[in-house]
PDB file of C-alpha atoms in Angstrom:
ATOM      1  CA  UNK N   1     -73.251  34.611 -47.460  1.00 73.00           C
ATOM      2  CA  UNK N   2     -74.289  31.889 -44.329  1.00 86.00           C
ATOM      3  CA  UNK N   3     -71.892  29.351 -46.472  1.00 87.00           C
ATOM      4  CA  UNK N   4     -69.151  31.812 -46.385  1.00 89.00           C
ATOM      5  CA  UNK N   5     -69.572  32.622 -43.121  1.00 91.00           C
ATOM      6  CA  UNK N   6     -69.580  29.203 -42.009  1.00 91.00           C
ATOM      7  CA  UNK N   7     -66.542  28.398 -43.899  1.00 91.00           C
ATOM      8  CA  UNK N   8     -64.648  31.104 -42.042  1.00 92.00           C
ATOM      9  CA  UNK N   9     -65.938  29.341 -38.746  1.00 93.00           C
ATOM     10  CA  UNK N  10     -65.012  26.194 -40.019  1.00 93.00           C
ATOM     11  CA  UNK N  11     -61.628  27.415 -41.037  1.00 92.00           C
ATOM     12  CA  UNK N  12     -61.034  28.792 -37.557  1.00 94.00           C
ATOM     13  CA  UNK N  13     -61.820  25.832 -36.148  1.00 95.00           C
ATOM     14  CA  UNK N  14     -59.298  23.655 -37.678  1.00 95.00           C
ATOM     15  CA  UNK N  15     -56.426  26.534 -36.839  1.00 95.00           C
ATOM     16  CA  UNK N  16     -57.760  26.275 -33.557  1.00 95.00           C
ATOM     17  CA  UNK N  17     -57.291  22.718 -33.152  1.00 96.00           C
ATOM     18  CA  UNK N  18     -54.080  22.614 -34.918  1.00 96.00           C
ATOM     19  CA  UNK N  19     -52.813  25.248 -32.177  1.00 95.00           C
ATOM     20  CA  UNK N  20     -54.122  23.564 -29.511  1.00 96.00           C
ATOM     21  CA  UNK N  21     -52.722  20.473 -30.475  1.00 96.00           C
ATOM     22  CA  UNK N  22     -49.429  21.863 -30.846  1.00 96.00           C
ATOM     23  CA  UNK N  23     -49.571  23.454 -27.542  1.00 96.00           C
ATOM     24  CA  UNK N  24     -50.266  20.716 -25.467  1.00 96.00           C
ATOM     25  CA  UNK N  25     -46.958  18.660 -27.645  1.00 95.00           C
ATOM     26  CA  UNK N  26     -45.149  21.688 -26.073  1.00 96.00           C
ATOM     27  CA  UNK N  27     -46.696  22.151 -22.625  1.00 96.00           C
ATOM     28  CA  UNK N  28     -45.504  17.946 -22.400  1.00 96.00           C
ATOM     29  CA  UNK N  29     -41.758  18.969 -23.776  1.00 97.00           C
ATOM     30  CA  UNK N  30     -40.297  19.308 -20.160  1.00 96.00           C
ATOM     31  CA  UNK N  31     -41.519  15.741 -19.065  1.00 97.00           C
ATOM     32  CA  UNK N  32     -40.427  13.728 -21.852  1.00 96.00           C
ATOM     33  CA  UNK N  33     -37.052  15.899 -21.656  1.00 97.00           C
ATOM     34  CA  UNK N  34     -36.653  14.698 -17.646  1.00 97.00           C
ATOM     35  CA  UNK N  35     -37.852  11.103 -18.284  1.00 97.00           C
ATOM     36  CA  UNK N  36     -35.310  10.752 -21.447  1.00 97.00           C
ATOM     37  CA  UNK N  37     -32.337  12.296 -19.418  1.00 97.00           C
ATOM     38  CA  UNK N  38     -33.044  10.211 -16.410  1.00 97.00           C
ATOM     39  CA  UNK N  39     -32.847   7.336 -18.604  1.00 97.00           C
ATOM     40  CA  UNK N  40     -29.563   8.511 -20.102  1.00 97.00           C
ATOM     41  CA  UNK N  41     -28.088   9.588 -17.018  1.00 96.00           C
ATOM     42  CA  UNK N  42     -29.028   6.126 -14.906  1.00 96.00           C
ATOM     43  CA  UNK N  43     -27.801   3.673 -17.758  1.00 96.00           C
ATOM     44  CA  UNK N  44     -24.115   5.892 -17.922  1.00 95.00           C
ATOM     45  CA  UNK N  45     -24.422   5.552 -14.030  1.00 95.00           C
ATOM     46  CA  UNK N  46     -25.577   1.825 -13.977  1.00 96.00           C
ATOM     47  CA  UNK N  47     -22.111   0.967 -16.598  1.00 95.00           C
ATOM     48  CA  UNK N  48     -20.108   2.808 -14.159  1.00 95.00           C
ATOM     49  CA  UNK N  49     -21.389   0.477 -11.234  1.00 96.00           C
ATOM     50  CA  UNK N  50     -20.776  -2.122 -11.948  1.00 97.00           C
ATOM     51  CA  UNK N  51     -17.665  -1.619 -14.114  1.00 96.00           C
ATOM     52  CA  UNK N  52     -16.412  -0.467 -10.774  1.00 96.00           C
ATOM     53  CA  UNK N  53     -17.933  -3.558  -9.114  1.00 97.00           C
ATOM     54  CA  UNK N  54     -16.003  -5.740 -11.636  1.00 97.00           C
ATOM     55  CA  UNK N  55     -12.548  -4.045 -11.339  1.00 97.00           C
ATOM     56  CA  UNK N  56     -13.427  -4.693  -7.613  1.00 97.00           C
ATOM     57  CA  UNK N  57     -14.090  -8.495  -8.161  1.00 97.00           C
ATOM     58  CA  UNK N  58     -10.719  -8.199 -10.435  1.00 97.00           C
ATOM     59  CA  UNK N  59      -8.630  -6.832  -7.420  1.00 97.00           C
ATOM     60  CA  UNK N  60      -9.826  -9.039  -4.903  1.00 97.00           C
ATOM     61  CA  UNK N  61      -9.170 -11.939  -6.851  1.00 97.00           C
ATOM     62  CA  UNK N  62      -5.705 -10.497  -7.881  1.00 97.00           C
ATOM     63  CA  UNK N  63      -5.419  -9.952  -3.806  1.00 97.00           C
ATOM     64  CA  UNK N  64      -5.671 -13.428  -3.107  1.00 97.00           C
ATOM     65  CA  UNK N  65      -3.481 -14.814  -5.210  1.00 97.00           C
ATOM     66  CA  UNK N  66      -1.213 -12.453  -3.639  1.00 97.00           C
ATOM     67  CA  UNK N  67      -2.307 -13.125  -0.496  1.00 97.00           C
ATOM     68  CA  UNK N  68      -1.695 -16.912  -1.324  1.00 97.00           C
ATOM     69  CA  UNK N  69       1.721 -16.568  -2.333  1.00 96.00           C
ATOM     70  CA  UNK N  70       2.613 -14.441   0.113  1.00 96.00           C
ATOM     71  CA  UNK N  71       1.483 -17.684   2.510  1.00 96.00           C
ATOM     72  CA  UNK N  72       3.390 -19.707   0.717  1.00 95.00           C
ATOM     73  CA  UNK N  73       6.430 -17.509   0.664  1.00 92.00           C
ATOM     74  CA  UNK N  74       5.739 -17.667   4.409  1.00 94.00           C
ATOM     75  CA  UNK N  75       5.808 -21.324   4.538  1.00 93.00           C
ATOM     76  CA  UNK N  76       8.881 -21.725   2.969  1.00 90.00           C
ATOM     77  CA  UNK N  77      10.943 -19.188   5.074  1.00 90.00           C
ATOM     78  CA  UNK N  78       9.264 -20.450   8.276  1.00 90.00           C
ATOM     79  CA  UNK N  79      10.866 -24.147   7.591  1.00 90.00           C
ATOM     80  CA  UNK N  80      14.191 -23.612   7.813  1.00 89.00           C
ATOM     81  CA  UNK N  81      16.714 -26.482   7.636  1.00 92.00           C
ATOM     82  CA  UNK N  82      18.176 -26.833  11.150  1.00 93.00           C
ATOM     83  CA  UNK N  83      21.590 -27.517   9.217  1.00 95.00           C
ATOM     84  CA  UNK N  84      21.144 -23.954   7.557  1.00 94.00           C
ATOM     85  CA  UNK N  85      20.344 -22.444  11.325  1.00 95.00           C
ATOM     86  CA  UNK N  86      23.156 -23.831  12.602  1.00 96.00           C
ATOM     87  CA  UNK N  87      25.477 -22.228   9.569  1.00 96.00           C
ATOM     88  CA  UNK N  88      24.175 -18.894  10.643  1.00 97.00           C
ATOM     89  CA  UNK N  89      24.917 -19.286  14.157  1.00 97.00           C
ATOM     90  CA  UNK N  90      28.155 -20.706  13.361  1.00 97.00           C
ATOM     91  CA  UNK N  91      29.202 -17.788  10.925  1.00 96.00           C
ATOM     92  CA  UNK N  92      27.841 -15.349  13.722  1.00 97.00           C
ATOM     93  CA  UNK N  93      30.012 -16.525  16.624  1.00 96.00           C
ATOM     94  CA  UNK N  94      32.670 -16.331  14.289  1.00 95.00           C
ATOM     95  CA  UNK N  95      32.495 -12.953  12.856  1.00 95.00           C
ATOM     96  CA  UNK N  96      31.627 -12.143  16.606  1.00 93.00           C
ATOM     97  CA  UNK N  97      35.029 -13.752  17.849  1.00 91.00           C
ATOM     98  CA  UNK N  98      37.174 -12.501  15.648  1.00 85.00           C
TER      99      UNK N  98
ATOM    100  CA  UNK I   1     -73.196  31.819 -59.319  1.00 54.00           C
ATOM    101  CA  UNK I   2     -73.907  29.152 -56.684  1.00 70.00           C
ATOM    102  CA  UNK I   3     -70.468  27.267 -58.315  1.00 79.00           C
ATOM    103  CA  UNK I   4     -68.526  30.382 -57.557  1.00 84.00           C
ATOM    104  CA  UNK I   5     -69.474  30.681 -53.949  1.00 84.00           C
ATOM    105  CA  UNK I   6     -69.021  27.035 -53.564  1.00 86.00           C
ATOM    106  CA  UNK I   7     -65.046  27.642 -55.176  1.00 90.00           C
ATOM    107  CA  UNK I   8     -64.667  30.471 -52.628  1.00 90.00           C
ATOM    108  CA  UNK I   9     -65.998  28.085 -49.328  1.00 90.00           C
ATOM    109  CA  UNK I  10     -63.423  25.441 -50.558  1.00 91.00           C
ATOM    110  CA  UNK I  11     -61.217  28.270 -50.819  1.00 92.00           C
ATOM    111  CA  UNK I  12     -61.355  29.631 -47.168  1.00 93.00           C
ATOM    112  CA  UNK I  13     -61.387  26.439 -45.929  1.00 91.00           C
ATOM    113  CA  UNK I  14     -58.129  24.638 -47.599  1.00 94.00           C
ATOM    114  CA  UNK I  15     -56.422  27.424 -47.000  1.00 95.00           C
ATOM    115  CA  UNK I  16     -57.250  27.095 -43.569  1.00 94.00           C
ATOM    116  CA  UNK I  17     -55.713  23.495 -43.662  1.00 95.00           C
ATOM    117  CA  UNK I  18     -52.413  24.946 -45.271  1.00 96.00           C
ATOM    118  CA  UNK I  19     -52.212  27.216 -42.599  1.00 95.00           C
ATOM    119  CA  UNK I  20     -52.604  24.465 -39.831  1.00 96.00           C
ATOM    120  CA  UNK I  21     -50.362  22.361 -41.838  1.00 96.00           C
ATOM    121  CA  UNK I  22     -47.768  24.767 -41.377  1.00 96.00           C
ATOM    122  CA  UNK I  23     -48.191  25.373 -37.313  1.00 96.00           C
ATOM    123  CA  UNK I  24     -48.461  21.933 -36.989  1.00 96.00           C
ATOM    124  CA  UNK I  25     -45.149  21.351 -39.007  1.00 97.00           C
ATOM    125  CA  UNK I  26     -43.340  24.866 -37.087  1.00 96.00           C
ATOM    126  CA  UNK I  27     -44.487  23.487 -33.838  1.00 96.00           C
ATOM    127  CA  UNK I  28     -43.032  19.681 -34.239  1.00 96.00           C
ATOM    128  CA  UNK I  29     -39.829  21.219 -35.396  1.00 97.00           C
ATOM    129  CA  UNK I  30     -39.389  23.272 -32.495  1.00 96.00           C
ATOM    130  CA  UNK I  31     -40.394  20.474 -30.080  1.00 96.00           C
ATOM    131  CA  UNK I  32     -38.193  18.257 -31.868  1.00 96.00           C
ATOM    132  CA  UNK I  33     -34.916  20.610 -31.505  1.00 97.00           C
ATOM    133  CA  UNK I  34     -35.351  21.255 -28.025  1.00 96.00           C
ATOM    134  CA  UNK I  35     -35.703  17.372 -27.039  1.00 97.00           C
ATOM    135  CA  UNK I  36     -32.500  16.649 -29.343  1.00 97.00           C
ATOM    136  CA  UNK I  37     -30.292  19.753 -27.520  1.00 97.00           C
ATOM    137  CA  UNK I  38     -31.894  17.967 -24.345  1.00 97.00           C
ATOM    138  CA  UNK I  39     -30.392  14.725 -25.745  1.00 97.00           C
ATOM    139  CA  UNK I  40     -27.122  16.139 -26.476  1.00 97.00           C
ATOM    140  CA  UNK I  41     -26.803  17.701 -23.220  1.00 97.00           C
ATOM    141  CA  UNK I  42     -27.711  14.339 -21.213  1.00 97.00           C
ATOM    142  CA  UNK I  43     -25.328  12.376 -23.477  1.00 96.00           C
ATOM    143  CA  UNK I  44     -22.661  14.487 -22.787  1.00 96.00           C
ATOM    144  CA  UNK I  45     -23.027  14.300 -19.493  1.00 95.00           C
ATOM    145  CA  UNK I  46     -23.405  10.645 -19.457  1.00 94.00           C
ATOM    146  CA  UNK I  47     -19.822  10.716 -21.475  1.00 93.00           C
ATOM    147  CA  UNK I  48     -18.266  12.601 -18.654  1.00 92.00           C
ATOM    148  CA  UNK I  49     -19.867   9.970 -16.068  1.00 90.00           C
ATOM    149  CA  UNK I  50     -17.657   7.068 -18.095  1.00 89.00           C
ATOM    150  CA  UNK I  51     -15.021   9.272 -19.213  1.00 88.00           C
ATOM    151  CA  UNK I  52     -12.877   8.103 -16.538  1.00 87.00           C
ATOM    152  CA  UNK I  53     -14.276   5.005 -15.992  1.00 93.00           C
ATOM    153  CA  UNK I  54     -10.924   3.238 -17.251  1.00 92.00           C
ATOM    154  CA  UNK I  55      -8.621   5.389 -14.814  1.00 94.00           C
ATOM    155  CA  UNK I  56     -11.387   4.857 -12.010  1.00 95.00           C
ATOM    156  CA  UNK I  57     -11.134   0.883 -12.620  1.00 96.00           C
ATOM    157  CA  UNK I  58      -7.866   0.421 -12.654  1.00 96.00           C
ATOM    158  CA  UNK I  59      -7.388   2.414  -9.841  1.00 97.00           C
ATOM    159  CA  UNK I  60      -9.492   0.439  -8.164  1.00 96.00           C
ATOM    160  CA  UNK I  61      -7.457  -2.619  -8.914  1.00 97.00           C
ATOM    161  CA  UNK I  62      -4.329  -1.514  -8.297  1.00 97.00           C
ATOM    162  CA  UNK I  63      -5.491  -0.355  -4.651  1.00 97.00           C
ATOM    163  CA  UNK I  64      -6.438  -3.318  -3.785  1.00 97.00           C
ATOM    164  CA  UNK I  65      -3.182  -5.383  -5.508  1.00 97.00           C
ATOM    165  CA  UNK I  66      -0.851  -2.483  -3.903  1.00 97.00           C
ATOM    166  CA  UNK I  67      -2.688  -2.959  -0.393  1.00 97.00           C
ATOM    167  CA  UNK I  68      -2.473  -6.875  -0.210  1.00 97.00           C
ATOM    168  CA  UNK I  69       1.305  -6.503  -1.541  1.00 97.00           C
ATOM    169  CA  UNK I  70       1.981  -4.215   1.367  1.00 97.00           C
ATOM    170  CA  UNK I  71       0.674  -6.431   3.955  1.00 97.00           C
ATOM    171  CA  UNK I  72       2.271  -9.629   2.501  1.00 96.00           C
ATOM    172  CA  UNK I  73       5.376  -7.499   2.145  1.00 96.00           C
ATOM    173  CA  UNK I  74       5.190  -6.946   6.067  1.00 97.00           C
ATOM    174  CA  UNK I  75       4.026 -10.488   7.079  1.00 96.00           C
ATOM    175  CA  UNK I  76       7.164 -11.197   5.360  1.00 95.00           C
ATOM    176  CA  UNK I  77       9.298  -9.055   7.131  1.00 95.00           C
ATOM    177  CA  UNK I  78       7.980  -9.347   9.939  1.00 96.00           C
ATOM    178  CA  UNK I  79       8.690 -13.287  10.005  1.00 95.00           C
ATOM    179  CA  UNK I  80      11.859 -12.728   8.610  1.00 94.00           C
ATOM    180  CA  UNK I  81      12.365 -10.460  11.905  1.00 95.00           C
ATOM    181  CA  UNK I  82      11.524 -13.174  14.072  1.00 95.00           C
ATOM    182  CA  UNK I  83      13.676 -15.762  12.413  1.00 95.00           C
ATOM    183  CA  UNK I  84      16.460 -13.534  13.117  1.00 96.00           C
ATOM    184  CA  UNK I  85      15.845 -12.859  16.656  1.00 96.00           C
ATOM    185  CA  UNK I  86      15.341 -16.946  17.200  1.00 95.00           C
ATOM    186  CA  UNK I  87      18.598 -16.904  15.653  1.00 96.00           C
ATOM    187  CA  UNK I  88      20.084 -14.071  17.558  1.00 96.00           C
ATOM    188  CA  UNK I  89      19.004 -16.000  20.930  1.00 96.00           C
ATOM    189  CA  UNK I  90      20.494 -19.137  19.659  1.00 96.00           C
ATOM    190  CA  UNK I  91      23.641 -16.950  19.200  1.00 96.00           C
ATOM    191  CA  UNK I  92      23.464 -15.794  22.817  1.00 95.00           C
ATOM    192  CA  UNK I  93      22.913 -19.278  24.400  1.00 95.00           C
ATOM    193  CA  UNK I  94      26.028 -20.198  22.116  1.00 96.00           C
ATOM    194  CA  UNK I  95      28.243 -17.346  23.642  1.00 95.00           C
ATOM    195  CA  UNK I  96      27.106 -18.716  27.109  1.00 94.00           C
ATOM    196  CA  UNK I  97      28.603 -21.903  26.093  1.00 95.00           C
ATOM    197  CA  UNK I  98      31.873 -20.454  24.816  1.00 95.00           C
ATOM    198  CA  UNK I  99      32.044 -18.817  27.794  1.00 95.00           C
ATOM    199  CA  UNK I 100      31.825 -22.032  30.178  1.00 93.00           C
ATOM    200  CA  UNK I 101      34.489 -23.593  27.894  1.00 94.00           C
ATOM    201  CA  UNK I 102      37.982 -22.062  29.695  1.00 92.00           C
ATOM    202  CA  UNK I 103      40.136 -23.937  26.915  1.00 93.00           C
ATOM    203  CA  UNK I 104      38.451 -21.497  23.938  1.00 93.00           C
ATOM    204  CA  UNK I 105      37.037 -18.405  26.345  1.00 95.00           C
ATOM    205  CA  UNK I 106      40.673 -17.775  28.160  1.00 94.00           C
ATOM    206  CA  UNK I 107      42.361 -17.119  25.054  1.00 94.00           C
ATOM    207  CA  UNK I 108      39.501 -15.051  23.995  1.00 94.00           C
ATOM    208  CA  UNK I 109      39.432 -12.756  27.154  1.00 95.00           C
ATOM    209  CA  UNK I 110      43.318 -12.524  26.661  1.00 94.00           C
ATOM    210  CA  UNK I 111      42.760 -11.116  23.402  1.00 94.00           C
ATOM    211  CA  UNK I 112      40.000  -8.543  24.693  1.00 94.00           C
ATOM    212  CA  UNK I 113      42.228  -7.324  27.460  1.00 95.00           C
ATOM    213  CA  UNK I 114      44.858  -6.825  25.237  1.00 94.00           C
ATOM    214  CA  UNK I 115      42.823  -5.098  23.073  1.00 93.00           C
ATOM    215  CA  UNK I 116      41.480  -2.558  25.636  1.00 95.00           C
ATOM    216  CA  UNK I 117      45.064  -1.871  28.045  1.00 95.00           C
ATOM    217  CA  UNK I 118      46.370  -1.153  23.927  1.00 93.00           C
ATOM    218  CA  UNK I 119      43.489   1.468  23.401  1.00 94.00           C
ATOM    219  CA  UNK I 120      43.734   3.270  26.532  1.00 94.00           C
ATOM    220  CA  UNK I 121      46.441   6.063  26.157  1.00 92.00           C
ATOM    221  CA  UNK I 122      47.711   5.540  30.064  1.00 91.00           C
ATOM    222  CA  UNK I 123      50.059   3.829  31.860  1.00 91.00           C
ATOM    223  CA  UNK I 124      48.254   2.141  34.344  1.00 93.00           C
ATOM    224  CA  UNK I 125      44.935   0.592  33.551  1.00 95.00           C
ATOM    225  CA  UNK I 126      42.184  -0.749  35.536  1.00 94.00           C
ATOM    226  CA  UNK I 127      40.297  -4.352  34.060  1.00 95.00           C
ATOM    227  CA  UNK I 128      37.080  -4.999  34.652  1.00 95.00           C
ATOM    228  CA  UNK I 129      35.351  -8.552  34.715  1.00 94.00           C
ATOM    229  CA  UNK I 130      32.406 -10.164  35.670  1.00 94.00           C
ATOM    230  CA  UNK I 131      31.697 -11.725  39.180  1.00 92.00           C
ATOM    231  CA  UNK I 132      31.994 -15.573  37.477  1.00 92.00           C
ATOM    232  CA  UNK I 133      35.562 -14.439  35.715  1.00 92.00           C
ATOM    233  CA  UNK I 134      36.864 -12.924  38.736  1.00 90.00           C
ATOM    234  CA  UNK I 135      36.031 -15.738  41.096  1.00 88.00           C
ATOM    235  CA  UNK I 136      37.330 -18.311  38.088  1.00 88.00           C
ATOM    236  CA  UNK I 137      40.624 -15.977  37.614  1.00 87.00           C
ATOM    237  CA  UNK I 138      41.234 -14.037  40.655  1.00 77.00           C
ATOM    238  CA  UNK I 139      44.903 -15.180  41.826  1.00 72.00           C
ATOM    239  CA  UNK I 140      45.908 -16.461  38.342  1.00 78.00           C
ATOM    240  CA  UNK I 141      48.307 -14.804  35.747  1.00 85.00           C
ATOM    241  CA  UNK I 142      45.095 -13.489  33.530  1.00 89.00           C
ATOM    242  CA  UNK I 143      46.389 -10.078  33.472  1.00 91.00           C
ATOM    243  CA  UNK I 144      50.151 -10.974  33.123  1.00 90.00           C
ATOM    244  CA  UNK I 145      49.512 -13.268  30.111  1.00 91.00           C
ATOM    245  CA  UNK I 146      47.465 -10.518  28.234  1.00 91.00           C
ATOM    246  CA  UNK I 147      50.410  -8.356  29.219  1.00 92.00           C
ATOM    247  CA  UNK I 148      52.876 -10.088  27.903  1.00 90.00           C
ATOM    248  CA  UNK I 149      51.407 -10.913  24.489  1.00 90.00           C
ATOM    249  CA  UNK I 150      51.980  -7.382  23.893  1.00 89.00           C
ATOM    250  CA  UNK I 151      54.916  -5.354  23.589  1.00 84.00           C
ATOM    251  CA  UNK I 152      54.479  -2.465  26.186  1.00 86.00           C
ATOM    252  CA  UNK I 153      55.748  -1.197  29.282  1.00 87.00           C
ATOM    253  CA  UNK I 154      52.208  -0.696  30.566  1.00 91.00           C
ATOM    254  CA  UNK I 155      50.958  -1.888  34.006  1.00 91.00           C
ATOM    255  CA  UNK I 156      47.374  -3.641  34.983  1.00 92.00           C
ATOM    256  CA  UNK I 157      45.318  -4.010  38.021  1.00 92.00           C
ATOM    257  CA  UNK I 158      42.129  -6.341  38.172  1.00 91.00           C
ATOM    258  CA  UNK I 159      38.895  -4.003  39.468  1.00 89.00           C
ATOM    259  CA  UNK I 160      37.441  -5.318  42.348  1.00 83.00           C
ATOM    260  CA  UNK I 161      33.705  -3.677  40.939  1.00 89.00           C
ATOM    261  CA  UNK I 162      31.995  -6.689  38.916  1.00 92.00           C
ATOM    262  CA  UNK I 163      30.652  -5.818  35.733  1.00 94.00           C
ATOM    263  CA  UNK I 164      27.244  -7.277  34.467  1.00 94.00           C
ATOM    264  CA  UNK I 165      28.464  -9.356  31.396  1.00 95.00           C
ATOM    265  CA  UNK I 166      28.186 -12.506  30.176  1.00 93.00           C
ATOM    266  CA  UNK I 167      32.168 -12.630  29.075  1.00 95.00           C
ATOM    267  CA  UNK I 168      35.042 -10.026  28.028  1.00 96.00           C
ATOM    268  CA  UNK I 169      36.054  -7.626  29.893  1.00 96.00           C
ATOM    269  CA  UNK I 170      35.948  -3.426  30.217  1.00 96.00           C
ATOM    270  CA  UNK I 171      39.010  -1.764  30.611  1.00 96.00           C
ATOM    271  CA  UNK I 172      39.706   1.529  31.991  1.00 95.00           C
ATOM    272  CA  UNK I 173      42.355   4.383  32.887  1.00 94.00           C
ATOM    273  CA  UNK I 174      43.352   4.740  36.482  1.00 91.00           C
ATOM    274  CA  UNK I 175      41.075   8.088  36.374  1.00 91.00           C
ATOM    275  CA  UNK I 176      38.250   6.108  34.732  1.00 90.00           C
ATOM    276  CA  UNK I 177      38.275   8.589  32.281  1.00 93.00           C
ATOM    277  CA  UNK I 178      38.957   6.476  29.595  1.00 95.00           C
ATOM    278  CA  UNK I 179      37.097   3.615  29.304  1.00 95.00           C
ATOM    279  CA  UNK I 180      37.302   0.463  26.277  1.00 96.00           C
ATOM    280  CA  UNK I 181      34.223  -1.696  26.145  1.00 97.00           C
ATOM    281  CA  UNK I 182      35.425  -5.223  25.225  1.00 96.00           C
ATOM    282  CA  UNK I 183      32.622  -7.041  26.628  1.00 96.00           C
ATOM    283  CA  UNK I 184      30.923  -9.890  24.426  1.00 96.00           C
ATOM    284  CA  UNK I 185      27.558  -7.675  24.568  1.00 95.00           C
ATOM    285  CA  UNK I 186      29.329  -4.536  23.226  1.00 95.00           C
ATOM    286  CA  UNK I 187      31.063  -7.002  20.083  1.00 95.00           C
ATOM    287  CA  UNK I 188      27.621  -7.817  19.894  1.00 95.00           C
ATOM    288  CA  UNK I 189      25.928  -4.665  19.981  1.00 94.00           C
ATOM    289  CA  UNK I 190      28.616  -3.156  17.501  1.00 94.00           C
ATOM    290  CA  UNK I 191      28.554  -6.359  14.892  1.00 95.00           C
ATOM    291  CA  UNK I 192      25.073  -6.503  15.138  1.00 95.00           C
ATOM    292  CA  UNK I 193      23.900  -4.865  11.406  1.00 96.00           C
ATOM    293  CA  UNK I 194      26.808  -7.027  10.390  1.00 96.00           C
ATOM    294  CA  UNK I 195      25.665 -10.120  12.066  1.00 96.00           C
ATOM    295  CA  UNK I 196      22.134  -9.770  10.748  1.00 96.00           C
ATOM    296  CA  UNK I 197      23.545  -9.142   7.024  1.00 96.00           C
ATOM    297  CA  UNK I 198      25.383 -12.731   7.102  1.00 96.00           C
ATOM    298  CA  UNK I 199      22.900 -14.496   8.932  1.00 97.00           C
ATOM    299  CA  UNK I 200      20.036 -13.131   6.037  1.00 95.00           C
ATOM    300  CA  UNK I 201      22.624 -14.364   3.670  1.00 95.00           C
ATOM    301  CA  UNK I 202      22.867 -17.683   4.774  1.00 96.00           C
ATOM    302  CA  UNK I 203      19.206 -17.832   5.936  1.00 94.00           C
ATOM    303  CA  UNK I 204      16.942 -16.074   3.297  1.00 91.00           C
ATOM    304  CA  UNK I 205      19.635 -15.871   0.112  1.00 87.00           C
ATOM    305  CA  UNK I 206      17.520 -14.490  -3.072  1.00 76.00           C
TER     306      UNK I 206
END
C-alpha cells in the first residue's frame, strides 16, 4: 500500500515539474517576443538608413556634376568673343534705327 | 502478489510521464504559435518600413538633382541677364555716339519728326528737342526739311521746353493733347523685348 502510495506521490511530482516547467517557458513568452521584434524592427530600420544615406551620397554626387557643368556652362557664356559683342550691338542700333 | 503491486507502481508512475509528456508537448506548441504570430506581425511591419524604400530613395535623389538644376538654371540666367545689360549699356554709349555724329543723327531726327507731325491728327504741331539739339539746330531749317520730305500741308513750331533725351524728338498738338514719343529712349523702351531676342540670338545661339 506505502509503494502505491508513494508512486502516486512520485507521479505527482513529475506532473508537477512538467507544469512548472512549462509555466515558466510561458511566463518568459513576452520577453523573447519584445527582444525578437526589436531585432526585426531595428535591422528593417537600419536597411532603410542607410539606403536613404546612399541615395543621399547618390544625389550629391549627381549634384556636383551638375553643379560642375553648370560652371562650366558659366565659363563659356561669360567669355564672349568681343567680335560676337560687337555683332549684337551692331544688329541692336540697327533694328533700333530703323 | 508482490509482482502485481510492483506492475501497478510502474503503472501509476509511466502514466504519470505520458501525462507530462503531453503538457510538456501542449505547452511548447502554444509557446511556439504565439512567438511565430509575434514573428509574422514584426515582419510585416518591418515590410511596410522598406516597402517604400525605393520611392523614398529616389525621391531623395531626384530632390537633390532637381534642386542643384534649379540653381544652375538661375546662375545661368542670371549671367545671361547681366551679359545683356553689359550689352544694353554698350548699346546706350553707342546711341550717344550716333548722336554726336550730325552727318548720320540729322537725317535720323528728320525721320523722327516726320514720323511724329504724320501721327498727330492736327494742323499745327509743336516739336520738342533736347537742350543740346536745340542749341545745335535752333535757327536752321530742321523743321522745314522734315516738312518737306513729306507731302502735307501741315505747319511746325520748335518748343522752347527742353526735353530730357539723349536724341529724337517728342512731338505734340498745339493743345498738347496729342502727344508722339519719338525719342531714342522710347524706340528703345518699345524695341526692347525685340532687342534682347536678337542680341540672345547672336550672343547665346543653342
Amino acid at each position: 500500500m506505502n509503494k502505491i502510495v508513494e508512486a502516486e506521490k512520485e507521479g505527482r511530482q513529475i506532473l508537477d515539474q512538467t507544469s512548472k516547467e512549462i509555466s515558466e517557458l510561458k511566463r518568459d513568452v513576452p520577453n523573447r517576443i519584445a527582444s525578437m521584434r526589436q531585432d526585426i524592427l531595428q535591422k528593417a530600420t537600419k536597411r532603410r538608413e542607410s539606403a536613404l544615406a546612399d541615395a543621399e551620397k547618390t544625389g550629391a554626387e549627381e549634384a556636383k556634376r551638375i553643379s560642375l557643368e553648370s560652371k562650366k556652362q558659366l565659363d563659356s557664356i561669360s567669355r564672349i568673343p568681343s567680335a560676337k559683342r560687337r555683332q549684337a550691338v551692331d544688329r541692336a542700333i540697327e533694328l533700333l534705327l530703323s | 502478489m508482490s509482482g502485481g503491486l510492483d506492475k501497478l507502481v510502474d503503472d501509476i508512475v509511466r502514466e504519470s510521464r505520458t501525462r507530462a509528456e503531453e503538457i510538456r508537448k501542449d505547452g511548447l506548441a502554444q509557446v511556439e504559435d504565439r512567438i511565430a504570430g509575434a514573428r509574422a506581425e514584426a515582419t510585416r511591419e518591418a515590410d511596410q518600413i522598406t516597402r517604400n524604400l525605393r520611392t523614398e530613395c529616389e525621391a531623395v535623389v531626384n530632390r537633390r538633382v532637381s534642386q542643384e538644376k534649379q540653381k544652375a538654371r538661375l546662375a545661368y540666367l542670371a549671367e545671361k541677364n547681366r551679359i545683356l545689360s553689359d550689352v544694353m549699356k554698350d548699346v546706350q554709349a553707342r546711341l550717344l555716339e550716333f548722336c554726336r555724329n550730325d552727318s548720320s543723327y540729322r537725317p535720323f531726327l528728320l525721320k523722327s519728326i516726320a514720323q511724329g507731325i504724320d501721327a498727330i491728327p492736327s494742323d499745327r504741331v509743336k516739336v520738342a528737342l533736347s537742350e543740346k539739339d536745340i542749341r545745335r539746330y535752333k535757327g536752321t531749317k530742321l523743321l522745314t526739311d522734315a516738312l518737306s520730305t513729306m507731302d502735307t500741308t501741315k505747319t511746325a513750331v520748335l518748343s522752347e521746353l527742353p526735353l530730357e533725351t539723349t536724341g529724337g524728338a517728342v512731338v505734340a498738338s498745339e493743345d498738347d493733347k496729342v502727344r508722339v514719343d519719338c525719342t531714342l529712349e522710347a524706340r528703345l523702351e518699345l524695341t526692347k523685348p525685340q532687342l534682347l531676342a536678337e542680341i540672345s540670338k547672336i550672343l547665346f545661339p543653342s
